[in-house]
Amino acid sequence: VETRWSNLLQSLGVLLSVFALPALACIPSGCLDGTFLFLGMAGFGGNGLWERSWLVLTQPSLRPDNVPYMRIPWRKTRLYTVIQLAFVICVFILAKLPFVAVLFPLLIAVLIPFRMYALPRWFTQEELDALDPPEDASDTQPVVAGAAEETSPVPHTRSKEQKAPLRALDSAPEQSLEI
């Protein structure tokens, strides 16, 4: 879908929701709270901080061996988890203060230099890659219609043969259309 159309439709949806406020007022707040609670809990699956927080409470013999951060010393995993939890708690506390809430985006932006300059003092690059793996570039590549005949059994991954047409498109010189 063209990017401009999706933004337009999103904006129209927000505009229409203003007119739907009387209908939304008829929905019991408990139903809305339950819906948002369910959506929030569903988002925990696959969250590294959530998984590592539970592993802190798990017996060492019951911890899985198939996750990358279990290949590094457990004290490093625990330290990284405590640092992340401390930042989450600080950001939520500071965001609730009315005179600091306007600086919320700045508070989030401070996390980037902390990750880039402070964490490498306590962790090696291999440990950081295991604890906070870089995003795979193939997950963020746009899918071109008709570029691949077969689909991969795992969502958002493509075989080398399927990635080849995308790489060819990326390296192709840009052509301007004359109107």
CSV table of N, CA and C in Angstrom, one decimal, residues 9-21:
chain,number,residue,atom,x,y,z
A,9,LEU,N,-5.5,7.1,5.8
A,9,LEU,CA,-6.5,6.3,6.4
A,9,LEU,C,-6.4,6.3,7.9
A,10,GLN,N,-5.1,6.3,8.4
A,10,GLN,CA,-5.0,6.3,9.9
A,10,GLN,C,-5.5,7.7,10.4
A,11,SER,N,-5.2,8.7,9.8
A,11,SER,CA,-5.7,10.0,10.2
A,11,SER,C,-7.2,10.1,10.2
A,12,LEU,N,-7.8,9.6,9.1
A,12,LEU,CA,-9.3,9.6,9.1
A,12,LEU,C,-9.8,8.7,10.2
A,13,GLY,N,-9.2,7.6,10.5
A,13,GLY,CA,-9.7,6.8,11.6
A,13,GLY,C,-9.6,7.5,12.9
A,14,VAL,N,-8.6,8.3,13.2
A,14,VAL,CA,-8.5,9.1,14.4
A,14,VAL,C,-9.6,10.1,14.4
A,15,LEU,N,-9.8,10.8,13.2
A,15,LEU,CA,-10.9,11.8,13.2
A,15,LEU,C,-12.2,11.2,13.4
A,16,LEU,N,-12.5,10.0,12.9
A,16,LEU,CA,-13.8,9.3,13.1
A,16,LEU,C,-14.0,8.9,14.5
A,17,SER,N,-12.9,8.6,15.2
A,17,SER,CA,-13.0,8.1,16.6
A,17,SER,C,-13.5,9.2,17.5
A,18,VAL,N,-13.2,10.5,17.1
A,18,VAL,CA,-13.8,11.6,17.9
A,18,VAL,C,-15.3,11.6,17.8
A,19,PHE,N,-15.9,11.3,16.7
A,19,PHE,CA,-17.3,11.2,16.6
A,19,PHE,C,-17.9,9.9,17.2
A,20,ALA,N,-17.0,9.0,17.5
A,20,ALA,CA,-17.5,7.7,18.1
A,20,ALA,C,-17.4,7.8,19.6
A,21,LEU,N,-17.0,8.9,20.2
A,21,LEU,CA,-16.8,9.0,21.7
A,21,LEU,C,-18.1,8.7,22.4
